[in-house]
């Protein structure tokens, strides 16, 4: 993801002890929002870096570049959800 995108987020403690992070990615062409579930509180910088890393992983898996890789099989990520706004 390009650094020009603005990411805003809110955090909410769940009864399970996990932290739910709701984030918004402000992009003129394709605004998005999503959720990240973490098992411990993290600094905002770490959360943004994790969101960017997971988005990059998703882009790579959807682009087909990893389709022949045996070392990195594509799997569902039940702790990260991304939607187009």
PDB file of C-alpha atoms in Angstrom:
ATOM      1  CA  UNK A   1       0.000   0.000   0.000  1.00  0.00           C
ATOM      2  CA  UNK A   2       1.271   3.475  -0.798  1.00  0.00           C
ATOM      3  CA  UNK A   3       2.177   5.790   2.062  1.00  0.00           C
ATOM      4  CA  UNK A   4      -0.179   8.426   0.595  1.00  0.00           C
ATOM      5  CA  UNK A   5      -3.218   6.547   1.892  1.00  0.00           C
ATOM      6  CA  UNK A   6      -4.497   7.733   5.234  1.00  0.00           C
ATOM      7  CA  UNK A   7      -5.404   5.001   7.714  1.00  0.00           C
ATOM      8  CA  UNK A   8      -7.562   5.797  10.715  1.00  0.00           C
ATOM      9  CA  UNK A   9      -8.494   3.237  13.333  1.00  0.00           C
ATOM     10  CA  UNK A  10     -10.409   2.568  16.531  1.00  0.00           C
ATOM     11  CA  UNK A  11      -9.758  -0.169  19.063  1.00  0.00           C
ATOM     12  CA  UNK A  12     -12.229  -2.062  21.208  1.00  0.00           C
ATOM     13  CA  UNK A  13     -11.552  -4.622  23.939  1.00  0.00           C
ATOM     14  CA  UNK A  14     -13.669  -7.752  23.521  1.00  0.00           C
ATOM     15  CA  UNK A  15     -14.986  -9.963  26.363  1.00  0.00           C
ATOM     16  CA  UNK A  16     -12.589 -12.681  25.152  1.00  0.00           C
ATOM     17  CA  UNK A  17      -9.617 -10.454  26.016  1.00  0.00           C
ATOM     18  CA  UNK A  18      -8.762  -9.865  22.358  1.00  0.00           C
ATOM     19  CA  UNK A  19      -8.587  -6.424  20.799  1.00  0.00           C
ATOM     20  CA  UNK A  20     -10.726  -5.616  17.743  1.00  0.00           C
ATOM     21  CA  UNK A  21      -9.262  -2.887  15.539  1.00  0.00           C
ATOM     22  CA  UNK A  22     -11.613  -1.290  13.022  1.00  0.00           C
ATOM     23  CA  UNK A  23      -9.730   0.636  10.352  1.00  0.00           C
ATOM     24  CA  UNK A  24     -10.598   2.942   7.475  1.00  0.00           C
ATOM     25  CA  UNK A  25      -8.359   3.492   4.455  1.00  0.00           C
ATOM     26  CA  UNK A  26      -9.105   6.800   2.797  1.00  0.00           C
ATOM     27  CA  UNK A  27      -8.433   6.513  -0.927  1.00  0.00           C
ATOM     28  CA  UNK A  28     -10.211   8.593  -3.557  1.00  0.00           C
ATOM     29  CA  UNK A  29     -10.413   5.695  -6.038  1.00  0.00           C
ATOM     30  CA  UNK A  30     -11.119   2.811  -3.672  1.00  0.00           C
ATOM     31  CA  UNK A  31     -11.922   3.594  -0.020  1.00  0.00           C
ATOM     32  CA  UNK A  32     -11.824   0.505   2.194  1.00  0.00           C
ATOM     33  CA  UNK A  33     -12.492  -0.524   5.749  1.00  0.00           C
ATOM     34  CA  UNK A  34     -11.850  -3.637   7.733  1.00  0.00           C
ATOM     35  CA  UNK A  35     -11.171  -5.368  11.008  1.00  0.00           C
ATOM     36  CA  UNK A  36      -8.027  -6.769  12.572  1.00  0.00           C
ATOM     37  CA  UNK A  37      -8.173  -9.017  15.620  1.00  0.00           C
ATOM     38  CA  UNK A  38      -5.144  -9.038  17.918  1.00  0.00           C
ATOM     39  CA  UNK A  39      -4.600 -10.925  21.141  1.00  0.00           C
ATOM     40  CA  UNK A  40      -2.859  -8.039  22.917  1.00  0.00           C
ATOM     41  CA  UNK A  41      -2.776  -4.232  22.849  1.00  0.00           C
ATOM     42  CA  UNK A  42      -0.210  -2.862  20.389  1.00  0.00           C
ATOM     43  CA  UNK A  43       1.092   0.616  19.577  1.00  0.00           C
ATOM     44  CA  UNK A  44      -0.707   2.337  16.700  1.00  0.00           C
ATOM     45  CA  UNK A  45       2.417   2.233  14.511  1.00  0.00           C
ATOM     46  CA  UNK A  46       2.648  -1.555  14.843  1.00  0.00           C
ATOM     47  CA  UNK A  47      -1.040  -1.961  14.031  1.00  0.00           C
ATOM     48  CA  UNK A  48      -0.764   0.177  10.881  1.00  0.00           C
ATOM     49  CA  UNK A  49       2.333  -1.750   9.791  1.00  0.00           C
ATOM     50  CA  UNK A  50       0.496  -5.055  10.328  1.00  0.00           C
ATOM     51  CA  UNK A  51      -2.508  -3.831   8.317  1.00  0.00           C
ATOM     52  CA  UNK A  52      -0.228  -2.763   5.462  1.00  0.00           C
ATOM     53  CA  UNK A  53       1.637  -6.096   5.549  1.00  0.00           C
ATOM     54  CA  UNK A  54      -1.568  -8.142   5.489  1.00  0.00           C
ATOM     55  CA  UNK A  55      -2.942  -6.065   2.620  1.00  0.00           C
ATOM     56  CA  UNK A  56       0.272  -6.673   0.670  1.00  0.00           C
ATOM     57  CA  UNK A  57       0.010 -10.422   1.358  1.00  0.00           C
ATOM     58  CA  UNK A  58      -3.594 -10.396   0.151  1.00  0.00           C
ATOM     59  CA  UNK A  59      -2.626  -8.502  -3.019  1.00  0.00           C
ATOM     60  CA  UNK A  60       0.131 -11.003  -3.738  1.00  0.00           C
ATOM     61  CA  UNK A  61      -2.185 -13.978  -3.232  1.00  0.00           C
ATOM     62  CA  UNK A  62      -4.852 -12.452  -5.469  1.00  0.00           C
ATOM     63  CA  UNK A  63      -2.404 -11.464  -8.201  1.00  0.00           C
ATOM     64  CA  UNK A  64      -1.514 -15.071  -8.914  1.00  0.00           C
ATOM     65  CA  UNK A  65       2.195 -14.535  -8.320  1.00  0.00           C
ATOM     66  CA  UNK A  66       2.171 -17.032  -5.464  1.00  0.00           C
ATOM     67  CA  UNK A  67       0.114 -19.636  -7.287  1.00  0.00           C
ATOM     68  CA  UNK A  68       3.170 -21.815  -8.009  1.00  0.00           C
ATOM     69  CA  UNK A  69       4.837 -21.348  -4.636  1.00  0.00           C
ATOM     70  CA  UNK A  70       4.872 -24.423  -2.442  1.00  0.00           C
ATOM     71  CA  UNK A  71       6.446 -22.590   0.486  1.00  0.00           C
ATOM     72  CA  UNK A  72       3.680 -19.999   0.908  1.00  0.00           C
ATOM     73  CA  UNK A  73       0.286 -21.619   0.339  1.00  0.00           C
ATOM     74  CA  UNK A  74      -2.635 -19.176   0.334  1.00  0.00           C
ATOM     75  CA  UNK A  75      -4.816 -19.613   3.399  1.00  0.00           C
ATOM     76  CA  UNK A  76      -7.749 -17.786   4.916  1.00  0.00           C
ATOM     77  CA  UNK A  77      -6.918 -15.149   7.500  1.00  0.00           C
ATOM     78  CA  UNK A  78      -9.698 -15.187  10.093  1.00  0.00           C
ATOM     79  CA  UNK A  79      -8.124 -12.300  12.016  1.00  0.00           C
ATOM     80  CA  UNK A  80      -8.154  -9.824   9.116  1.00  0.00           C
ATOM     81  CA  UNK A  81     -11.185  -8.721   7.108  1.00  0.00           C
ATOM     82  CA  UNK A  82     -11.129  -6.107   4.343  1.00  0.00           C
ATOM     83  CA  UNK A  83     -14.101  -4.539   2.542  1.00  0.00           C
ATOM     84  CA  UNK A  84     -14.596  -1.890  -0.131  1.00  0.00           C
ATOM     85  CA  UNK A  85     -16.544   1.074   1.182  1.00  0.00           C
TER      86      UNK A  85
END
